Short mmCIF file of C-alpha atoms and ligand atoms in Angstrom, two decimals:
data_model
loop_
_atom_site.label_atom_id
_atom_site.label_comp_id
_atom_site.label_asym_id
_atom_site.label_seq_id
_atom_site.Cartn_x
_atom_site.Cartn_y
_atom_site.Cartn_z
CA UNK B 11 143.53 162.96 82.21
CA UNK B 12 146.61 163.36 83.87
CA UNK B 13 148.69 159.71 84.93
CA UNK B 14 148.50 158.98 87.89
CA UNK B 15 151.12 156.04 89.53
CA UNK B 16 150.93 154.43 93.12
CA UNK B 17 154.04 153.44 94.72
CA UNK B 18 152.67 150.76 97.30
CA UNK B 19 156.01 150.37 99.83
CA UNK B 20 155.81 146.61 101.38
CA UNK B 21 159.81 146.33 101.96
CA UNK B 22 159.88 146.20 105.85
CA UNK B 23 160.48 143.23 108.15
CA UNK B 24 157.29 144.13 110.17
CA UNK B 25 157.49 141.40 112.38
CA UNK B 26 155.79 142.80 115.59
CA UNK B 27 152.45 141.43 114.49
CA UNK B 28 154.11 137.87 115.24
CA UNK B 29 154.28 134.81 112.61
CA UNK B 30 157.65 134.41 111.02
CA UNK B 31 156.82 136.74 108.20
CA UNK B 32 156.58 140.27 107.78
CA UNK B 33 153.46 141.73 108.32
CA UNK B 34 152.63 142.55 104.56
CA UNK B 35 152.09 138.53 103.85
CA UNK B 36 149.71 138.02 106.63
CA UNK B 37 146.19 137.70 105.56
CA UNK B 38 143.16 139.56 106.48
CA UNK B 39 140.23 137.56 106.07
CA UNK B 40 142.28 135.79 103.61
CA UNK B 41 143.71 138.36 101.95
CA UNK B 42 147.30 139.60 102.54
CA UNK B 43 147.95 142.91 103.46
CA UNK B 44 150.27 143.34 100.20
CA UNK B 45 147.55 142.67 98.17
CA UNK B 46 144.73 144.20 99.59
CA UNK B 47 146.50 147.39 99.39
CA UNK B 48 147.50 146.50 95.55
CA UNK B 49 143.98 145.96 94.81
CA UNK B 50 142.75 149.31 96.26
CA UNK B 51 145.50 151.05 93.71
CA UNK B 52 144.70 148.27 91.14
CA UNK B 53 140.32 149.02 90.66
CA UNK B 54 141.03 152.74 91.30
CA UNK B 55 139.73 154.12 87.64
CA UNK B 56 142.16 156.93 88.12
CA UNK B 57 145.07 155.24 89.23
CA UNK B 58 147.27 154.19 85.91
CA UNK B 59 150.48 152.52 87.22
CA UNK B 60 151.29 150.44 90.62
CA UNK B 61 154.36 150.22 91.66
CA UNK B 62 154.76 147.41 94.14
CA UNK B 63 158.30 147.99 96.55
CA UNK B 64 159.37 144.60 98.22
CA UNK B 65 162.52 142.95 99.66
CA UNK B 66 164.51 141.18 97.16
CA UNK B 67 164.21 138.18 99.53
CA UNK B 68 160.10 138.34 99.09
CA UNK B 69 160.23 138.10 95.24
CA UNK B 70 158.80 134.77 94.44
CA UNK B 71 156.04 135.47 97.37
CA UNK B 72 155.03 138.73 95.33
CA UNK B 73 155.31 137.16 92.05
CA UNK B 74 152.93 134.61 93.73
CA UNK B 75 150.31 137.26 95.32
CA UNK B 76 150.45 139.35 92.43
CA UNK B 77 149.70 137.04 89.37
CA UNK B 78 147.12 138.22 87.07
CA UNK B 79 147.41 141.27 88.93
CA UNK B 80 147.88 144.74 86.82
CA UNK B 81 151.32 145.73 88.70
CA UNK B 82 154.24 146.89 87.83
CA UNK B 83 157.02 144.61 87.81
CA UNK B 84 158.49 145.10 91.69
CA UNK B 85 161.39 147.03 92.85
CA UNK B 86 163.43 146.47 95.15
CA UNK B 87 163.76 148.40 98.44
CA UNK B 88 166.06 150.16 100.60
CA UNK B 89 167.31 149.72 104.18
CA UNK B 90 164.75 152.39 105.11
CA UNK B 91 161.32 153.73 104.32
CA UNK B 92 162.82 156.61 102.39
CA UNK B 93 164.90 154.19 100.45
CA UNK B 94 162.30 152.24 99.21
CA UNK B 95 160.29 155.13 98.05
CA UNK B 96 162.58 156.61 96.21
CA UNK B 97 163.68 153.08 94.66
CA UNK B 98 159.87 152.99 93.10
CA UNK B 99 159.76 156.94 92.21
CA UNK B 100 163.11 156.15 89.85
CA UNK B 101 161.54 152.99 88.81
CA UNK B 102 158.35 155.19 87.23
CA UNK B 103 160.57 157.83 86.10
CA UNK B 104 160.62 156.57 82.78
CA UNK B 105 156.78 156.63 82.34
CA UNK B 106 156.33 159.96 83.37
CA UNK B 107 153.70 160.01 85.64
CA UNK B 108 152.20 163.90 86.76
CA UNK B 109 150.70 163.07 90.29
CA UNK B 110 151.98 159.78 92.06
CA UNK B 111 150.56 158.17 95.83
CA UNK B 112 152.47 156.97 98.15
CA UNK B 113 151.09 154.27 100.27
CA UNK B 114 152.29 151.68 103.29
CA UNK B 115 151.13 148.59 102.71
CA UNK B 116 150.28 148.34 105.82
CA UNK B 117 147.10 149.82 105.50
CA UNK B 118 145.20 147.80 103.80
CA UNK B 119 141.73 149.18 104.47
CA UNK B 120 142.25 152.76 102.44
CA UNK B 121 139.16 153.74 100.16
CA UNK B 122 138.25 153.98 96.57
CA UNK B 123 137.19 157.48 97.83
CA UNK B 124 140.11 158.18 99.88
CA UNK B 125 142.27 157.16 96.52
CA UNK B 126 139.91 159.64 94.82
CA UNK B 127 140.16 162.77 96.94
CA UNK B 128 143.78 161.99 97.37
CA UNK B 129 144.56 162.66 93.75
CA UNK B 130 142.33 165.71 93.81
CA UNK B 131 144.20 167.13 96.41
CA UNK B 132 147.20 166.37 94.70
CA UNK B 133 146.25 168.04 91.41
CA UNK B 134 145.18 171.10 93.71
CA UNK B 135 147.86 171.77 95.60
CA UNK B 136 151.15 169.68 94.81
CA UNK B 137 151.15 167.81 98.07
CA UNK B 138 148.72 166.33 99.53
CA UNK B 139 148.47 164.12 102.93
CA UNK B 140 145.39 162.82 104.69
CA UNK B 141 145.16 162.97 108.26
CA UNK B 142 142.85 163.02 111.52
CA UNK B 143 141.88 165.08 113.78
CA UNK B 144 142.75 164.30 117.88
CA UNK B 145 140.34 163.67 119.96
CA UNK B 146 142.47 162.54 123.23
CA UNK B 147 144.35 165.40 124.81
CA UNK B 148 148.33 165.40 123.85
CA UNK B 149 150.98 166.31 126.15
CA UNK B 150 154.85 166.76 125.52
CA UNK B 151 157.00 164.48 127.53
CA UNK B 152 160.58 165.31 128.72
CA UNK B 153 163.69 163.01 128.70
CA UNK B 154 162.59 162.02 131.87
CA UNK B 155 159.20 160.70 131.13
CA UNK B 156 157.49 163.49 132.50
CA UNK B 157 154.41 166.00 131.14
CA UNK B 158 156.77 168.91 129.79
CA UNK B 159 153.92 170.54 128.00
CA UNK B 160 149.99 169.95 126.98
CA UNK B 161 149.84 170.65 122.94
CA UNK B 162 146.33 172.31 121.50
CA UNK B 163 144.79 169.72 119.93
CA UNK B 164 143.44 171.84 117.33
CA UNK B 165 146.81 172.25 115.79
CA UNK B 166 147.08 168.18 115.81
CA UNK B 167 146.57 165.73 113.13
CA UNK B 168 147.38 161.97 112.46
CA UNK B 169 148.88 161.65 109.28
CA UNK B 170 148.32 158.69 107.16
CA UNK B 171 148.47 157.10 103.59
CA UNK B 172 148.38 157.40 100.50
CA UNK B 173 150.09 160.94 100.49
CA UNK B 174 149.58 162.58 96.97
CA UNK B 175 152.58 164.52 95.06
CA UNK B 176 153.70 165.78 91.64
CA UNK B 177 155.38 163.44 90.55
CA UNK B 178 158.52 165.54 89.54
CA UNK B 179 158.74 167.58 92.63
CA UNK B 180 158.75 164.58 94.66
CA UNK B 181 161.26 162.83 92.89
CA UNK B 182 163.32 165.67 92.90
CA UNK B 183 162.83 166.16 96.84
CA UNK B 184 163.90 162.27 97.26
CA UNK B 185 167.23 162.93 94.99
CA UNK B 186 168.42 165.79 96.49
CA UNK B 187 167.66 164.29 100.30
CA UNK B 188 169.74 161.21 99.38
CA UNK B 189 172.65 163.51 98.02
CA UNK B 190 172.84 165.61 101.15
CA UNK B 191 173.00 162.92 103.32
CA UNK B 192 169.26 162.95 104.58
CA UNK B 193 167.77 159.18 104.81
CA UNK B 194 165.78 159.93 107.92
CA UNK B 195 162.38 160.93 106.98
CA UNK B 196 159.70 158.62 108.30
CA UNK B 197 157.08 159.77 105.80
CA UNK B 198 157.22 161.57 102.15
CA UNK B 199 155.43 165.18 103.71
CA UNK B 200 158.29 165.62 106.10
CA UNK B 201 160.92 164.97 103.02
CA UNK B 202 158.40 167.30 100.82
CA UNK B 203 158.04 170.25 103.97
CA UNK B 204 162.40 169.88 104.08
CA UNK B 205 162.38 170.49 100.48
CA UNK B 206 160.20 173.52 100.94
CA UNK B 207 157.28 172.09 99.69
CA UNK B 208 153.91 173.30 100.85
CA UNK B 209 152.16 170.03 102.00
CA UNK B 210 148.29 170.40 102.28
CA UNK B 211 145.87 168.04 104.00
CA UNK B 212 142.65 166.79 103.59
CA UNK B 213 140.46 164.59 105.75
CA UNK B 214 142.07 160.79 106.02
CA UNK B 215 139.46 157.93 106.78
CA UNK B 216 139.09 156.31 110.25
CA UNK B 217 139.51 152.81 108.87
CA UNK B 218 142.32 153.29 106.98
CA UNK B 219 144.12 152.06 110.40
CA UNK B 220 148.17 150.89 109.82
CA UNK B 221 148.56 147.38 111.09
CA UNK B 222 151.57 146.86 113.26
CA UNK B 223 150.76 144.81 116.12
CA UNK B 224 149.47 141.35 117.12
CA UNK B 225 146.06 143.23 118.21
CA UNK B 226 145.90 145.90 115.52
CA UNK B 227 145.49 142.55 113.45
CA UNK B 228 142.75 141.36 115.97
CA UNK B 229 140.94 144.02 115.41
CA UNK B 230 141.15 144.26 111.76
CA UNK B 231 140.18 140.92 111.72
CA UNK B 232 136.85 141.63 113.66
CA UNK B 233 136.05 144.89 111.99
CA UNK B 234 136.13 142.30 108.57
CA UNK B 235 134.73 139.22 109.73
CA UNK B 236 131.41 141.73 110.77
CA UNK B 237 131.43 143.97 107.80
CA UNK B 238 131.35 140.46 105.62
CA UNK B 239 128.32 139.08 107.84
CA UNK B 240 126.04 138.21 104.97
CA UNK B 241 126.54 134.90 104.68
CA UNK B 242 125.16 132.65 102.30
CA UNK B 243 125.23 129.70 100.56
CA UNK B 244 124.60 128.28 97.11
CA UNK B 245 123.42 125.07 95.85
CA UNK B 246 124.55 124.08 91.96
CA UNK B 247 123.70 120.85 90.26
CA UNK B 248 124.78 120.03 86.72
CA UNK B 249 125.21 116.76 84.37
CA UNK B 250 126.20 115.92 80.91
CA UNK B 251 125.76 112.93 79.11
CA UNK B 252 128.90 110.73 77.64
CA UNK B 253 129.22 110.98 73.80
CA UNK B 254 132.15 109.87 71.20
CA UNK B 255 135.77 111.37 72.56
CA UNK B 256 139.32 110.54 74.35
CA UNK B 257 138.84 112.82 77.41
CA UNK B 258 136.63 114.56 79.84
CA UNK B 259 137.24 117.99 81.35
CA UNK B 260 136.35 118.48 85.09
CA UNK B 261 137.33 121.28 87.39
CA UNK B 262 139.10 122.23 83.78
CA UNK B 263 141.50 119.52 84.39
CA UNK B 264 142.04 117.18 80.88
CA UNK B 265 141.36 113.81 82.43
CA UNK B 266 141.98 111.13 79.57
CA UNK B 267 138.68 108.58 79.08
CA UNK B 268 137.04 106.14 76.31
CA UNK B 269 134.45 109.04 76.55
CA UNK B 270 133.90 112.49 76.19
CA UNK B 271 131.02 114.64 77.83
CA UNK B 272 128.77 116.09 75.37
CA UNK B 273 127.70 119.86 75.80
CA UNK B 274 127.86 123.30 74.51
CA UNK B 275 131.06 124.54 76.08
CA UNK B 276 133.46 121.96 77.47
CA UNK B 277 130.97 120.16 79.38
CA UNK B 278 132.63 120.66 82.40
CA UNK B 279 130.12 119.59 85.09
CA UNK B 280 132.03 120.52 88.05
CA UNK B 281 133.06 124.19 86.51
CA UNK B 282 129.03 124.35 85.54
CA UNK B 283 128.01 123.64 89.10
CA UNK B 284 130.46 125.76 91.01
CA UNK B 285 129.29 128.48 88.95
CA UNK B 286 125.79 128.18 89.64
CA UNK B 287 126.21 127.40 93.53
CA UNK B 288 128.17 131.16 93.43
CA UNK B 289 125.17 132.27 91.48
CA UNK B 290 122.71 130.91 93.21
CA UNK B 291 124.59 132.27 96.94
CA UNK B 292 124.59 135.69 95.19
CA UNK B 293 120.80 135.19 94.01
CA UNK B 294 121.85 136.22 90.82
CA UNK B 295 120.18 134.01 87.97
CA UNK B 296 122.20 130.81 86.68
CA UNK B 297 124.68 129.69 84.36
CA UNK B 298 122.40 129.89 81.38
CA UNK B 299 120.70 132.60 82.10
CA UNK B 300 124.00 134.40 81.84
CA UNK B 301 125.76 131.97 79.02
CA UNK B 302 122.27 131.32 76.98
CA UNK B 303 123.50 127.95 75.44
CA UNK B 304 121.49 128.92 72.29
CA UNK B 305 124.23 131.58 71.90
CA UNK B 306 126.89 130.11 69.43
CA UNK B 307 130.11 131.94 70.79
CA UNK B 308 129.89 129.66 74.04
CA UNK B 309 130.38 126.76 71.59
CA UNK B 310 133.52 124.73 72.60
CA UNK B 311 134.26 127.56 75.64
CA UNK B 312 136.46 126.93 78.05
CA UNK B 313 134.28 126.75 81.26
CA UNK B 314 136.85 128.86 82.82
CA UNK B 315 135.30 131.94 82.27
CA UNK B 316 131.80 130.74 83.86
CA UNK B 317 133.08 130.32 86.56
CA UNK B 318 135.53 133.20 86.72
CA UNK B 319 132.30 135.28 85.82
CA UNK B 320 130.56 134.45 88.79
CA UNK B 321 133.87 134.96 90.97
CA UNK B 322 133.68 138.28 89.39
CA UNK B 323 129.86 139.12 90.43
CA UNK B 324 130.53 137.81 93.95
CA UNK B 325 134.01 140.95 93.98
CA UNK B 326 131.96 143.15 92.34
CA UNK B 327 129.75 142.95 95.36
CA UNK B 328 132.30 143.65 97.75
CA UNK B 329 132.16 139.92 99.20
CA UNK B 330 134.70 136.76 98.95
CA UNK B 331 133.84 133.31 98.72
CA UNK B 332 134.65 131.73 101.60
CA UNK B 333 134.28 127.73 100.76
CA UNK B 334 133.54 125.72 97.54
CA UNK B 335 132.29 122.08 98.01
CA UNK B 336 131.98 120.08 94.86
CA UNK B 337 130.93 116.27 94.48
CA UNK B 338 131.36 114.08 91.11
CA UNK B 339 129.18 111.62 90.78
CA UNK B 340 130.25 108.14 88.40
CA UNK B 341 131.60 105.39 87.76
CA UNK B 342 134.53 106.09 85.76
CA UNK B 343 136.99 108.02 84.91
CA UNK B 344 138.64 107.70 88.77
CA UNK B 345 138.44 111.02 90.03
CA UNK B 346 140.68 110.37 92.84
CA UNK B 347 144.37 111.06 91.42
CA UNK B 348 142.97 114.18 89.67
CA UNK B 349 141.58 115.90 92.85
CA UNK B 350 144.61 118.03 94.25
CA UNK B 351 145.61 119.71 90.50
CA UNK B 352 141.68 119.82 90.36
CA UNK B 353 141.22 121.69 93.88
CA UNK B 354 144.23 123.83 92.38
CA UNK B 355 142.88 124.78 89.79
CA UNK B 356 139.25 125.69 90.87
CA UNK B 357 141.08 127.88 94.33
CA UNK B 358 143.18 129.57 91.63
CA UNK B 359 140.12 130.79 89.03
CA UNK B 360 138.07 131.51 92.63
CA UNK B 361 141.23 133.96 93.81
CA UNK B 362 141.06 131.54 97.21
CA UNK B 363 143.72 129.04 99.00
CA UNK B 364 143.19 125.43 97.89
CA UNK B 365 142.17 124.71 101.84
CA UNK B 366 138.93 126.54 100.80
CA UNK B 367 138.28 124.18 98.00
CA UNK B 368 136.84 120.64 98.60
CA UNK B 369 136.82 118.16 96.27
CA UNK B 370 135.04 114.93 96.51
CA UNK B 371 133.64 111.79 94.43
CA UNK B 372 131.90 109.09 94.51
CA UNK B 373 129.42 106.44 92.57
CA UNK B 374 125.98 105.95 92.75
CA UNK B 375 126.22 102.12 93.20
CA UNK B 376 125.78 101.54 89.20
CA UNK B 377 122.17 102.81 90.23
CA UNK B 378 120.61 106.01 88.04
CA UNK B 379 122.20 106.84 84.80
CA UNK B 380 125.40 107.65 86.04
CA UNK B 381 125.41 104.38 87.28
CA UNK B 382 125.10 102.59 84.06
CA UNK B 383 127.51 104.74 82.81
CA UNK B 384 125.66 107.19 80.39
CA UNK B 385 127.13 110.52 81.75
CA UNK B 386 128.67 112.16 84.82
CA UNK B 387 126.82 114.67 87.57
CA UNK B 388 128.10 117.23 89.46
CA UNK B 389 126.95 118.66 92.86
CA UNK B 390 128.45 121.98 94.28
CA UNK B 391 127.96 124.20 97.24
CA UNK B 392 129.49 127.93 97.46
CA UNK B 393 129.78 129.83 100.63
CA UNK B 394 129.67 133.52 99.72
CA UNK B 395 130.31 136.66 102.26
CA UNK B 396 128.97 139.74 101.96
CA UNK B 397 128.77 143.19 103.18
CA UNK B 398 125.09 143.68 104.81
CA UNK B 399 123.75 146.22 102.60
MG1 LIG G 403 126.46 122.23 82.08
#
């Protein structure tokens, strides 16, 4: 199977949409543009390499959005759109790609099949671009404002991204436009159709709109918010009893005790209940259903992976969790100074922002068995989004 590399160009100042930053690291439903469109590169099964192109000035921000993401280390950009592409083409150069996509991060909305036929294409013919048809009539204006001419249609398309190349012939294209002095091409097609490529074009997707204003992000915002109108929520109750130890582990933070919590894994209550609350909002079994505790290799586990196993079964369904609510119930330990690493933690292994993640504890009046002390119980709720199917 031939290599295939994304460069994914997020080096602009885009700052037309509003906010103080550019308009890659604004969120759409919670999810920046810059890594939405990393992610569409990212699960593509074809798709080998992503190359990420930033400002050096955004590093630590992409570091940030991109942990535990399978990128390339970024590169660094150029004063213009041609620039920046060619900065990630030389950075793959020494992995040898065959067919590489170019794509503007600010489209975040392009398609595992759009991805798909775009390499096709690519493999075809060279060069590849998708684009739409027009539906509104075009006219030529004059220097003056005025209609000079109306254009057929027909002979119109919108172009988009990704646009699929051979790898070789595009880099090549790139060098030799930079050494004769060319750095104005808005797009890589126009650089490839100078360099006498033959660019072909196949259909581009209606969704896969660019996002450059203040209302282009309205409406992206609406077109999410409904297609993620499933909404549900989960309910997750767990407890463990105290045993011999020097700590407990909750919301997989090592909180130091007279005590430990006995169990199979960890005995992390609050990781056990946020994982069935996801489970139980995706109405998909629960936590030992999935992790039978009978099974030795979940002895000792981390409960890290529970719960980033039900995070995964909630992406695999095309949703995002939305809110996590989790209550400890005890005496002791004092869950209080734990609760921001705690939230932290929890937003991180749930891919959300900590303001999604509510922590909260409290005693049950030395009533019940965690009032006299015997263990510690753990109530969760998940809010889950997804698509209507
Ligand atoms: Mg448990």
């Amino acid at each position: 199977m031939a290599l295939v590399a994304a460069v994914v160009v997020a080096a602009g100042q885009g700052l037309r949409a509003g906010g103080d930053l550019p308009k890659q690291f604004r969120a759409i439903g919670g999810e920046t543009l810059l890594r939405r469109a990393l992610l569409s590169f990212v699960e593509a099964p074809k798709v080998g390499l992503v190359q990420p192109v930033v400002r050096s000035e955004d590093l630590m921000l992409v570091r940030s959005l991109t942990g535990g993401m399978d990128v390339l280390a970024p590169v660094f950009g150029g004063a213009t759109r041609q620039a920046s592409v060619r900065a990630g083409l030389e950075a793959l150069e020494k992995r040898n790609p065959e067919i590489v996509l170019v794509h503007d991060a600010a489209r975040p909305f392009a398609s595992a099949n759009l991805i798909e036929r775009a390499i096709e294409a690519a493999e075809k013919t060279g060069a590849a671009i998708p684009a739409l048809p027009v539906s509104d009539t075009v006219k030529r204006i004059d220097e003056t404002g005025n209609v000079a001419a109306t254009l057929d249609r027909n002979s119109i398309r919108l172009v988009q991204t990704p646009q699929a190349f051979a790898f070789p012939a595009l880099l090549e294209a790139h060098r030799r436009a930079m050494a004769q002095g060319r750095n104005d091409f808005t797009d890589d097609a126009a650089l490839a159709e100078w360099a006498g490529m033959t660019v072909s074009v196949f259909a581009g997707e209606p969704g896969n709109i660019k996002l450059t204003t203040r209302e282009d992000f309205a409406r992206a915002e609406a077109i999410q918010s409904a297609a993620l109108g499933d909404v549900r929520t989960g309910s997750g109750l767990d407890v463990h009893a105290f045993g011999p130890g020097d700590h407990v582990t909750l919301g997989g933070i090592r909180i130091p005790y007279r005590q430990a919590l006995t169990g199979h894994s960890d005995a992390d209550v609050a990781l056990h209940a946020l994982t069935d609350a996801i489970l139980g909002a995706l109405a998909d079994g629960d936590i030992g259903a999935h992790f039978p505790p009978t099974d030795p290799q979940w002895r000792g586990a981390s409960s890290d992976r529970f719960l980033s196993f039900a995070v995964e079964r909630v992406r695999a369904r095309g949703g995002r969790i939305a809110h996590l609510d989790l209550t400890i119930v005890c005496e002791a330990p004092r869950i209080g100074e734990h609760r921001d690493r705690m939230r932290a933690n929890i937003a991180k292994l749930a891919g959300i922002g900590i303001d999604r993640v509510a922590v909260k504890a409290t005693t049950s009046e030395k009533l019940g068995f965690t009032g006299r002390g015997e263990g510690i119980a753990a109530h969760a709720t998940a809010t889950v989004r997804l698509p209507w199917d």
